[in-house]
Amino acid sequence: MSERIFIGVAWPYADGPLHLGHIAGAYLPPDIFARYHRIKGNEVLMVSGSDQHGTPITIKAEQEGKAPGEIATQYHQQFLDSWRKLGISFDLFTNTSTANHAEVAHDIFLTLLHRGYIYKATVSQPYCPHCQRFLSDRYIEGTCPYCNSSGARGDQCDDCGKPINPVELIDPRCRLCATTPQFKDSEHFFLKLTHFEDKLLDWVRQQTHWRQNVLNFTISYLEQGLKDRAITRDIEWGIPVPLDGFEGKCLYVWFEAVIGYLSATKEWAKSSGDEERWRSFWQDKDVKSYYFIGKDNIPFHTIVWPAMLMGYGDLNLPYDIPANEFLTIEGRRLSTSRNWAVWLPDYLSRYDPDALRYLLSVNMPETGDTDFSWREFVRRNNDELVATYGNLVHRVLTFTYRNFDGCVPTYDDMGAINKVIPMDGRDVRLDNLSLTVLNTIYADNGLLYNCNFKQAIKMAMAVAHEANRYLDEKSPWKVIKENRQAAATSLYMAICLISRLKNMLYPFLPFSSQKLHELLGFEGSIEDYGWRSNTPLPGQKLLEPQPLFSKLDEGLVAEETSRLGGVHC
Ligand SMILES: [Zn+2]
Ligand SMILES: [Zn+2]
């Protein structure tokens, strides 16, 4: 029975390049998950887009003397390029400037307004007398009232992740001129979150399959009590409030961006030629909806978006929100303003995508922060990808290619040639072990199904390690001199193992897995074969072997580390 899976991925602000923190936090995990479901034959829709509105974009545009739309378009193109190079396989990566998105956002706003879940109120808003403008969101900074961090903004504190109302900021100042703002009356719309408090708490308490960090954060947040939140801003750049008398006001970027999950699905449906097809992902109760985000986005996806969906009605609520923790860089907290970051376009201009995908997978910040260092990058690439997995593949393929006419050899007695490995107090045959691991990774309710990415890739690499030991023990390059058939059989076994490895590793390392798929003589895409299809047939023609990965020079560690914290151009 195939499943239908909706995957919503956090919408990156189109105000700068992506960095490794974004990738480890929110972009690599959904891609692994989507590839896993696709190779299983499930129907996947993975969508996201660039968030082109809000103060991050207008601030960047003002700094560079450009129009906000110009900045947004520039980075949107760059994102598309990065996804292609890193292999992040969106079904649609759109943006929030489309007419379709504005239409869907207006529909949700007006529906919630008519049902009484949005109301109008006059509020006092920060206003800079020097700049003569209202200071929305990032235009105002100060100290966080919750955690005392000094860099909190008018919409959120990056340190503790809590949304903030500007009036709550301690020592507020204008970001542009540092003047202490005055507060002036302005009419705005509010989302009645208080109405949904009990309903949300009931719902969240049932989500026992959520990651502990996500569940605990959300429950404690709800237990502290919700406040209604303003969902409009005094700002020109964004989706206008669709009512007369509110000129110069736009929907708040957070209210509008989460609607992107729905609007992107509608856009995808339209371009598929069946406009109503979006319903199959949003109204069929059997569809599971996953949202992949970094931990700074948790409340918007576990509270605000579900409240909006409850208010609108007849749309699926999130099934799971496997938010990741943060990635630190060389032991320090990532900071884009101090250029303490590894930028994805820079990385991709110098190194292979699978090397990064490997490191970020084995070191994924699933349950706690993890660190990226260039030394670790080189070590894992050279010792694990190249030495353990890549060399295994290369040894097996080159020796077979040379000695068996470039074809998969014919085996005889597999039982005699197997290797027995003691595992959990019992003896397991290596071929069975590899199948068990493949199954543990892929099965329904298995590791990838439950977003245990780190554990899955580690188990696959353990099989690669055992396969190397098997090959050393059987030494077909020696045995072939006395017993050609015994050598052929052990090579056949090794070929089965590497073929299963490519399937286990496919969601993580799609480029090298596809390459190995072709080297093994399979035609077409690995995804079309499916994860169970893993055994090359004797006589199958191999392609001329090529190494899957390249060894990296230790010297790059010093060179790359020295770029950190410098001027980024
Ligand atoms: Zn804080
Ligand atoms: Zn000012």
Coordinates of C-alpha atoms and ligand atoms in Angstrom, one line a residue:
M1 CA 0.0 0.0 0.0
S2 CA 1.6 3.2 -1.0
E3 CA 1.3 6.3 1.2
R4 CA 0.8 10.0 0.3
I5 CA 3.3 12.2 2.2
F6 CA 3.2 16.0 2.3
I7 CA 6.6 17.6 3.2
G8 CA 6.6 21.3 4.0
V9 CA 10.1 22.8 4.4
A10 CA 10.9 26.1 6.1
W11 CA 10.8 29.2 3.8
P12 CA 14.2 30.8 3.7
Y13 CA 14.3 34.7 3.7
A14 CA 15.7 35.8 0.4
D15 CA 18.0 38.3 2.0
G16 CA 21.3 36.4 1.8
P17 CA 22.9 33.1 0.8
L18 CA 22.2 29.9 2.6
H19 CA 24.7 28.5 5.0
L20 CA 25.4 25.1 6.6
G21 CA 23.2 25.9 9.6
H22 CA 20.2 26.2 7.3
I23 CA 21.1 22.9 5.5
A24 CA 21.7 20.8 8.7
G25 CA 18.7 22.3 10.4
A26 CA 16.0 22.4 7.8
Y27 CA 16.9 21.4 4.2
L28 CA 18.9 18.2 4.2
P29 CA 16.6 16.2 6.5
P30 CA 13.4 16.7 4.4
D31 CA 15.4 15.8 1.3
I32 CA 16.5 12.5 2.9
F33 CA 13.0 11.9 4.0
A34 CA 11.5 12.7 0.5
R35 CA 14.0 10.4 -1.3
Y36 CA 13.3 7.7 1.2
H37 CA 9.5 7.8 0.5
R38 CA 10.0 8.1 -3.2
I39 CA 12.3 5.1 -3.5
K40 CA 9.7 3.2 -1.5
G41 CA 7.1 4.1 -4.1
N42 CA 5.2 6.5 -2.0
E43 CA 3.7 9.7 -3.4
V44 CA 5.6 12.7 -2.1
L45 CA 5.0 16.4 -2.4
M46 CA 7.9 18.4 -1.0
V47 CA 7.4 22.2 -1.3
S48 CA 8.9 25.4 0.0
G49 CA 9.9 28.7 -1.5
S50 CA 11.8 31.9 -0.8
D51 CA 10.2 34.2 1.7
Q52 CA 10.5 37.5 -0.2
H53 CA 8.6 39.8 2.2
G54 CA 9.2 41.2 5.6
T55 CA 11.8 43.4 7.1
P56 CA 14.8 41.1 6.6
I57 CA 14.5 41.9 2.8
T58 CA 13.8 45.6 3.1
I59 CA 16.7 46.1 5.5
K60 CA 19.1 44.3 3.1
A61 CA 17.7 46.3 0.2
E62 CA 18.2 49.6 2.0
Q63 CA 21.7 48.6 2.9
E64 CA 22.5 47.9 -0.7
G65 CA 20.5 50.7 -2.3
K66 CA 18.4 48.3 -4.3
A67 CA 14.6 47.6 -4.5
P68 CA 13.4 44.8 -2.2
G69 CA 12.2 42.8 -5.2
E70 CA 15.6 42.9 -6.8
I71 CA 17.2 41.5 -3.7
A72 CA 14.6 38.8 -3.4
T73 CA 14.8 37.7 -7.0
Q74 CA 18.6 37.6 -6.9
Y75 CA 18.7 35.3 -3.8
H76 CA 15.7 33.2 -5.1
Q77 CA 17.8 32.4 -8.2
Q78 CA 20.7 31.6 -6.0
F79 CA 18.6 29.2 -3.8
L80 CA 17.4 27.4 -6.9
D81 CA 21.0 26.9 -8.0
S82 CA 22.1 25.7 -4.6
W83 CA 19.2 23.1 -4.4
R84 CA 20.2 21.8 -7.8
K85 CA 23.9 21.4 -6.9
L86 CA 23.3 20.0 -3.4
G87 CA 20.5 17.7 -4.7
I88 CA 17.7 19.1 -2.6
S89 CA 14.8 17.6 -4.6
F90 CA 11.8 19.9 -4.1
D91 CA 8.7 19.2 -6.1
L92 CA 8.2 22.9 -6.1
F93 CA 10.3 25.7 -4.7
T94 CA 8.3 28.8 -5.4
N95 CA 8.3 32.3 -3.7
T96 CA 5.9 34.5 -1.8
S97 CA 5.7 37.2 -4.5
T98 CA 3.4 35.1 -6.7
A99 CA -0.2 36.2 -7.4
N100 CA -1.3 32.7 -6.4
H101 CA 0.2 33.1 -3.0
A102 CA -1.4 36.5 -2.4
E103 CA -4.7 35.1 -3.4
V104 CA -4.5 32.1 -1.0
A105 CA -3.2 34.4 1.8
H106 CA -6.1 36.8 1.3
D107 CA -8.6 33.9 1.4
I108 CA -7.3 32.7 4.7
F109 CA -7.1 36.2 6.2
L110 CA -10.7 37.0 5.1
T111 CA -12.1 33.6 6.2
L112 CA -10.6 33.9 9.6
L113 CA -11.8 37.5 9.8
H114 CA -15.4 36.6 8.9
R115 CA -15.4 33.8 11.5
G116 CA -14.2 36.1 14.2
Y117 CA -10.8 34.6 14.7
I118 CA -9.2 37.8 13.4
Y119 CA -10.2 41.2 14.9
K120 CA -9.2 44.8 14.6
A121 CA -7.7 46.8 17.4
T122 CA -5.8 50.1 17.9
V123 CA -2.4 49.5 19.3
S124 CA 0.6 51.5 20.1
Q125 CA 3.4 50.8 17.7
P126 CA 7.0 51.8 18.0
Y127 CA 7.7 54.9 15.8
C128 CA 11.1 56.5 15.2
P129 CA 10.8 60.3 15.4
H130 CA 14.1 60.7 13.7
C131 CA 13.4 58.3 10.7
Q132 CA 9.7 59.3 10.8
R133 CA 8.5 55.7 10.3
F134 CA 7.0 52.9 12.2
L135 CA 9.5 50.3 13.3
S136 CA 8.2 46.9 12.4
D137 CA 9.9 43.7 13.5
R138 CA 13.6 43.9 12.7
Y139 CA 13.6 47.7 12.6
I140 CA 13.5 47.7 16.3
E141 CA 16.0 46.0 18.6
G142 CA 16.5 45.7 22.4
T143 CA 16.9 43.2 25.2
C144 CA 14.7 40.1 25.4
P145 CA 12.2 40.2 28.2
Y146 CA 12.4 36.4 28.5
C147 CA 16.1 35.6 28.5
N148 CA 17.8 39.0 28.7
S149 CA 19.7 38.5 25.5
S150 CA 20.8 41.8 24.1
G151 CA 20.1 41.2 20.4
A152 CA 16.4 40.6 20.5
R153 CA 14.3 42.1 17.7
G154 CA 10.7 43.4 17.6
D155 CA 9.4 40.0 16.3
Q156 CA 11.5 37.4 17.9
C157 CA 14.4 36.6 20.1
D158 CA 17.0 34.4 18.3
D159 CA 18.5 33.2 21.6
C160 CA 15.4 31.8 23.3
G161 CA 13.2 31.4 20.2
K162 CA 10.3 33.2 21.7
P163 CA 8.1 35.5 19.6
I164 CA 8.1 39.1 21.0
N165 CA 5.8 42.0 20.8
P166 CA 7.8 45.3 20.4
V167 CA 6.3 46.8 23.5
E168 CA 7.9 44.0 25.6
L169 CA 11.5 44.8 24.5
I170 CA 13.7 46.2 27.2
D171 CA 15.7 49.3 26.1
P172 CA 14.3 49.4 22.6
R173 CA 16.1 51.3 19.9
C174 CA 15.7 52.1 16.2
R175 CA 17.9 49.8 14.2
L176 CA 18.6 52.5 11.6
C177 CA 19.6 55.4 13.9
A178 CA 19.6 54.0 17.4
T179 CA 17.0 56.5 18.6
T180 CA 14.7 55.4 21.4
P181 CA 11.3 54.9 19.7
Q182 CA 8.1 56.6 20.7
F183 CA 4.9 54.7 20.7
K184 CA 2.1 55.8 18.4
D185 CA -1.4 54.5 17.8
S186 CA -2.1 52.5 14.7
E187 CA -4.9 50.2 13.7
H188 CA -4.0 46.5 13.2
F189 CA -5.5 43.1 12.9
F190 CA -5.0 40.4 15.5
L191 CA -5.1 36.6 15.3
K192 CA -7.2 35.4 18.3
L193 CA -4.7 32.8 19.5
T194 CA -6.3 32.8 22.9
H195 CA -9.4 31.2 21.4
F196 CA -7.4 28.2 20.3
E197 CA -5.4 27.7 23.5
D198 CA -7.3 24.8 25.0
K199 CA -7.8 23.1 21.6
L200 CA -4.1 23.4 20.8
L201 CA -3.1 22.0 24.2
D202 CA -5.4 19.0 23.8
W203 CA -4.1 18.4 20.3
V204 CA -0.4 18.8 21.2
R205 CA -0.7 16.5 24.2
Q206 CA -1.7 13.7 21.8
Q207 CA 1.4 14.1 19.6
T208 CA 3.5 11.7 21.6
H209 CA 5.4 10.7 18.5
W210 CA 6.9 14.3 18.2
R211 CA 10.5 14.8 19.2
Q212 CA 10.9 15.4 22.9
N213 CA 12.4 18.9 22.4
V214 CA 9.5 20.0 20.1
L215 CA 6.8 18.6 22.3
N216 CA 8.3 20.0 25.6
F217 CA 8.9 23.4 24.1
T218 CA 5.4 23.6 22.7
I219 CA 3.6 22.3 25.8
S220 CA 5.4 24.7 28.2
Y221 CA 4.8 27.5 25.8
L222 CA 1.1 26.8 25.7
E223 CA 0.9 26.3 29.5
Q224 CA 2.3 29.8 30.0
G225 CA -0.8 31.0 28.1
L226 CA -1.1 32.5 24.6
K227 CA -1.4 36.1 23.7
D228 CA -3.3 37.3 20.6
R229 CA -0.8 38.4 18.0
A230 CA -0.8 41.3 15.5
I231 CA -0.7 39.9 12.0
T232 CA -0.5 43.2 10.1
R233 CA 2.3 45.7 9.9
D234 CA 2.9 49.3 8.9
I235 CA 5.1 48.4 6.0
E236 CA 4.8 48.9 2.2
W237 CA 6.6 45.7 1.1
G238 CA 4.4 42.6 1.4
I239 CA 1.0 41.4 0.8
P240 CA -1.5 44.3 1.3
V241 CA -4.3 43.9 3.8
P242 CA -7.3 43.2 1.4
L243 CA -9.6 45.8 2.9
D244 CA -10.3 49.4 2.2
G245 CA -8.9 51.9 4.6
F246 CA -5.7 49.9 5.3
E247 CA -3.4 51.3 2.7
G248 CA 0.2 51.2 3.7
K249 CA -0.4 48.0 5.8
C250 CA 0.6 44.5 4.9
L251 CA 0.1 41.1 6.3
Y252 CA 2.8 40.1 8.8
V253 CA 5.4 38.0 7.1
W254 CA 5.0 35.2 9.5
F255 CA 1.3 35.0 9.1
E256 CA 1.7 35.0 5.4
A257 CA 4.7 32.8 4.9
V258 CA 3.2 29.7 6.7
I259 CA 0.3 30.0 4.3
G260 CA 2.9 29.3 1.6
Y261 CA 2.7 25.5 2.4
L262 CA -0.9 25.6 1.1
S263 CA -0.4 28.1 -1.7
A264 CA 2.6 26.2 -3.0
T265 CA 0.5 23.0 -3.1
K266 CA -2.1 24.9 -5.1
E267 CA 0.5 26.3 -7.5
W268 CA 1.9 22.7 -7.9
A269 CA -1.6 21.4 -8.6
K270 CA -2.3 24.1 -11.2
S271 CA 1.0 23.4 -13.0
S272 CA 0.2 19.7 -13.0
G273 CA -2.9 20.4 -15.0
D274 CA -5.3 19.3 -12.3
E275 CA -6.2 22.4 -10.2
E276 CA -8.1 20.4 -7.6
R277 CA -5.2 18.0 -7.0
W278 CA -4.1 20.0 -3.9
R279 CA -7.0 18.5 -2.0
S280 CA -5.4 15.1 -2.2
F281 CA -2.6 16.4 0.1
W282 CA -4.6 18.7 2.4
Q283 CA -8.1 17.1 2.8
D284 CA -7.4 13.4 2.7
K285 CA -7.1 12.4 6.4
D286 CA -4.8 9.6 5.6
V287 CA -2.1 11.9 4.3
K288 CA 0.7 12.6 6.8
S289 CA 2.0 16.2 6.8
Y290 CA 5.6 16.7 7.9
Y291 CA 7.2 20.1 8.5
F292 CA 11.0 20.4 8.6
I293 CA 12.3 23.4 10.3
G294 CA 15.0 24.7 12.6
K295 CA 14.2 25.0 16.3
D296 CA 13.9 28.8 16.1
N297 CA 10.7 28.2 14.0
I298 CA 9.0 25.8 16.4
P299 CA 6.1 28.0 17.8
F300 CA 5.1 29.2 14.3
H301 CA 4.6 25.6 13.2
T302 CA 3.3 24.0 16.3
I303 CA 1.0 26.8 17.5
V304 CA 0.4 29.6 15.0
W305 CA 0.0 27.6 11.8
P306 CA -2.1 24.9 13.5
A307 CA -4.4 27.6 15.0
M308 CA -4.8 29.1 11.6
L309 CA -5.7 25.7 10.1
M310 CA -8.1 25.0 12.9
G311 CA -9.8 28.3 12.4
Y312 CA -10.0 27.8 8.6
G313 CA -11.2 24.2 8.9
D314 CA -11.1 21.1 6.7
L315 CA -7.3 21.2 6.2
N316 CA -4.9 18.6 7.6
L317 CA -3.0 19.7 10.7
P318 CA 0.7 18.8 10.9
Y319 CA 1.4 15.2 11.7
D320 CA 5.0 15.7 12.7
I321 CA 7.4 18.7 13.0
P322 CA 10.9 17.1 13.4
A323 CA 12.7 20.4 14.2
N324 CA 16.4 20.2 14.5
E325 CA 18.7 21.9 16.9
F326 CA 21.5 24.2 15.8
L327 CA 24.8 23.6 14.1
T328 CA 27.8 25.4 15.5
I329 CA 30.8 26.2 13.4
E330 CA 34.3 25.4 14.8
G331 CA 32.8 25.3 18.3
R332 CA 31.2 28.8 18.1
R333 CA 27.7 29.8 17.5
L334 CA 27.0 30.6 13.9
S335 CA 26.6 34.3 13.2
T336 CA 25.8 35.7 9.7
S337 CA 26.5 39.3 10.7
R338 CA 30.0 38.3 12.0
N339 CA 30.5 36.0 8.9
W340 CA 31.0 33.1 11.3
A341 CA 29.4 30.8 8.8
V342 CA 30.1 28.4 6.0
W343 CA 28.2 29.7 3.0
L344 CA 26.6 27.0 0.8
P345 CA 27.4 28.6 -2.6
D346 CA 31.1 28.9 -1.5
Y347 CA 31.1 25.3 -0.4
L348 CA 29.5 24.0 -3.6
S349 CA 32.0 25.9 -5.7
R350 CA 34.9 23.9 -4.2
Y351 CA 33.7 20.5 -2.9
D352 CA 31.3 17.7 -3.7
P353 CA 27.7 17.7 -2.6
D354 CA 27.8 14.2 -1.2
A355 CA 30.8 14.9 1.1
L356 CA 28.7 17.6 2.8
R357 CA 25.6 15.6 2.8
Y358 CA 27.5 12.8 4.5
L359 CA 29.1 14.9 7.2
L360 CA 25.8 16.7 8.0
S361 CA 24.0 13.4 8.2
V362 CA 26.3 11.6 10.5
N363 CA 26.5 14.7 12.6
M364 CA 22.9 15.9 12.3
P365 CA 21.7 18.1 15.2
E366 CA 18.6 15.9 15.8
T367 CA 18.4 16.0 19.6
G368 CA 21.1 18.5 20.5
D369 CA 23.4 21.0 18.9
T370 CA 26.3 19.6 16.9
D371 CA 29.5 21.2 15.6
F372 CA 30.9 21.5 12.1
S373 CA 34.6 21.8 11.7
W374 CA 36.7 21.6 8.6
R375 CA 39.0 19.1 10.3
E376 CA 36.1 16.8 10.9
F377 CA 34.9 17.4 7.4
V378 CA 38.3 16.3 5.9
R379 CA 38.6 13.4 8.4
R380 CA 35.2 12.0 7.8
N381 CA 35.5 12.4 4.0
N382 CA 38.9 10.7 3.9
D383 CA 38.6 8.0 6.6
E384 CA 34.9 7.1 6.1
L385 CA 33.6 8.0 2.7
V386 CA 36.8 7.4 0.8
A387 CA 38.6 4.8 2.9
T388 CA 35.6 2.7 4.2
Y389 CA 32.9 3.0 1.6
G390 CA 34.6 4.3 -1.6
N391 CA 37.6 2.0 -1.4
L392 CA 35.4 -1.0 -0.8
V393 CA 33.4 -0.2 -3.9
H394 CA 36.5 0.6 -5.9
R395 CA 38.4 -2.6 -4.9
V396 CA 35.5 -4.8 -5.6
L397 CA 34.6 -3.3 -9.0
T398 CA 38.1 -2.9 -10.4
F399 CA 39.2 -6.4 -9.5
T400 CA 36.0 -7.9 -10.8
Y401 CA 36.1 -5.8 -14.0
R402 CA 39.6 -6.9 -14.8
N403 CA 39.3 -10.6 -14.0
F404 CA 35.8 -11.4 -15.0
D405 CA 35.4 -9.8 -18.4
G406 CA 33.8 -6.6 -17.0
C407 CA 30.7 -8.6 -15.8
V408 CA 29.2 -9.6 -12.5
P409 CA 30.7 -13.1 -11.8
T410 CA 28.7 -16.3 -11.3
Y411 CA 28.5 -17.7 -7.8
D412 CA 28.2 -21.2 -6.6
D413 CA 27.8 -22.1 -2.9
M414 CA 27.0 -18.8 -1.1
G415 CA 26.7 -20.6 2.3
A416 CA 30.3 -21.7 2.2
I417 CA 31.6 -18.3 1.3
N418 CA 29.6 -16.3 3.9
K419 CA 31.0 -14.7 6.9
V420 CA 29.5 -15.1 10.4
I421 CA 29.4 -12.0 12.6
P422 CA 28.5 -12.2 16.3
M423 CA 25.8 -9.7 16.9
D424 CA 23.7 -9.2 20.1
G425 CA 24.8 -12.6 21.4
R426 CA 24.0 -14.5 18.3
D427 CA 25.8 -15.3 15.0
V428 CA 24.5 -13.5 12.0
R429 CA 25.5 -14.2 8.4
L430 CA 26.9 -11.1 6.7
D431 CA 24.4 -11.3 3.8
N432 CA 21.5 -11.5 6.2
L433 CA 23.0 -8.7 8.3
S434 CA 23.0 -6.4 5.3
L435 CA 19.4 -7.3 4.5
T436 CA 18.4 -6.7 8.1
V437 CA 20.0 -3.3 8.1
L438 CA 18.4 -2.4 4.8
N439 CA 15.1 -3.4 6.2
T440 CA 15.7 -1.5 9.5
I441 CA 16.4 1.6 7.6
Y442 CA 13.5 1.3 5.1
A443 CA 10.7 -0.5 6.8
D444 CA 7.4 1.1 7.7
N445 CA 8.0 2.4 11.2
G446 CA 11.8 1.9 10.6
L447 CA 14.6 4.4 11.1
L448 CA 13.9 6.8 8.2
Y449 CA 10.2 6.6 8.6
N450 CA 10.7 8.0 12.1
C451 CA 13.3 10.6 11.0
N452 CA 16.2 8.8 12.8
F453 CA 18.6 9.9 10.1
K454 CA 21.8 9.8 12.1
Q455 CA 21.3 6.2 13.3
A456 CA 20.3 5.0 9.8
I457 CA 23.5 6.3 8.1
K458 CA 25.6 5.0 10.9
M459 CA 24.2 1.5 10.5
A460 CA 24.8 1.6 6.8
M461 CA 28.4 2.6 7.4
A462 CA 28.8 -0.3 9.9
V463 CA 27.8 -2.6 7.0
A464 CA 30.4 -1.0 4.8
H465 CA 33.0 -1.6 7.5
E466 CA 32.0 -5.3 7.8
A467 CA 32.1 -5.7 4.1
N468 CA 35.7 -4.5 4.0
R469 CA 36.7 -7.0 6.6
Y470 CA 34.9 -9.7 4.6
L471 CA 36.8 -8.8 1.5
D472 CA 40.2 -8.7 3.4
E473 CA 39.4 -12.2 4.9
K474 CA 38.3 -13.8 1.6
S475 CA 41.1 -12.0 -0.4
P476 CA 39.8 -12.9 -3.8
W477 CA 43.0 -11.4 -5.4
K478 CA 45.0 -14.3 -3.7
V479 CA 42.4 -17.0 -3.9
I480 CA 41.8 -16.6 -7.6
K481 CA 45.2 -18.2 -8.3
E482 CA 44.1 -21.6 -6.9
N483 CA 40.3 -21.4 -7.0
R484 CA 38.7 -19.1 -9.5
Q485 CA 35.2 -20.1 -8.5
A486 CA 35.7 -19.3 -4.8
A487 CA 37.0 -15.9 -5.8
A488 CA 34.0 -15.3 -8.0
T489 CA 31.6 -16.3 -5.3
S490 CA 33.1 -14.0 -2.7
L491 CA 33.2 -11.1 -5.2
Y492 CA 29.6 -11.8 -6.1
M493 CA 28.7 -11.5 -2.4
A494 CA 30.7 -8.3 -2.1
I495 CA 28.9 -6.9 -5.1
C496 CA 25.6 -7.7 -3.5
L497 CA 26.8 -5.9 -0.4
I498 CA 27.8 -2.7 -2.2
S499 CA 24.6 -2.8 -4.1
R500 CA 22.6 -2.9 -0.9
L501 CA 24.8 -0.1 0.5
K502 CA 24.0 2.2 -2.4
N503 CA 20.3 1.6 -1.6
M504 CA 20.8 2.2 2.1
L505 CA 22.8 5.4 1.4
Y506 CA 20.7 6.7 -1.5
P507 CA 18.6 9.1 0.5
F508 CA 21.7 10.6 2.1
L509 CA 24.2 10.4 -0.9
P510 CA 22.1 10.5 -4.0
F511 CA 24.8 11.5 -6.4
S512 CA 27.3 8.7 -5.6
S513 CA 24.5 6.2 -5.2
Q514 CA 23.2 6.9 -8.7
K515 CA 26.7 6.7 -10.0
L516 CA 27.3 3.3 -8.3
H517 CA 23.9 2.1 -9.6
E518 CA 25.2 2.8 -13.1
L519 CA 28.7 1.3 -12.5
L520 CA 26.9 -1.9 -11.4
G521 CA 25.3 -2.0 -14.8
F522 CA 21.8 -0.9 -13.8
E523 CA 20.1 1.5 -16.3
G524 CA 17.8 4.4 -15.4
S525 CA 17.3 5.9 -12.0
I526 CA 17.9 4.2 -8.7
E527 CA 14.6 5.5 -7.5
D528 CA 12.7 3.7 -10.2
Y529 CA 14.3 0.4 -9.2
G530 CA 13.0 0.8 -5.6
W531 CA 14.9 0.0 -2.4
R532 CA 14.3 -3.8 -2.5
S533 CA 15.9 -4.2 -5.9
N534 CA 19.5 -4.7 -4.8
T535 CA 20.9 -7.8 -6.4
P536 CA 22.8 -7.5 -9.7
L537 CA 22.5 -10.6 -11.8
P538 CA 25.5 -12.8 -12.7
G539 CA 26.6 -11.8 -16.1
Q540 CA 25.3 -8.2 -15.7
K541 CA 27.7 -5.9 -17.6
L542 CA 29.6 -3.5 -15.3
L543 CA 30.7 0.0 -16.4
E544 CA 34.4 0.8 -16.3
P545 CA 35.0 1.5 -12.6
Q546 CA 35.6 5.1 -11.4
P547 CA 36.2 6.2 -7.8
L548 CA 33.0 7.4 -6.1
F549 CA 34.7 10.0 -3.9
S550 CA 37.9 12.1 -3.9
K551 CA 40.3 12.3 -1.0
L552 CA 40.7 15.9 0.4
D553 CA 44.0 17.6 1.2
E554 CA 44.6 18.3 4.9
G555 CA 45.8 21.8 3.9
L556 CA 42.3 22.9 3.2
V557 CA 41.5 22.9 6.9
A558 CA 43.8 25.9 7.6
E559 CA 42.7 27.7 4.5
E560 CA 39.0 27.3 5.1
T561 CA 39.2 28.1 8.8
S562 CA 41.0 31.3 8.0
R563 CA 38.0 32.5 6.0
L564 CA 35.7 32.4 9.0
G565 CA 34.9 35.7 10.6
G566 CA 36.6 37.6 7.7
V567 CA 34.8 39.9 5.2
H568 CA 32.4 38.0 3.1
C569 CA 32.0 39.1 -0.4
Ligands
ZN1 ZN 15.2 35.6 24.5
ZN2 ZN 15.4 55.8 13.4

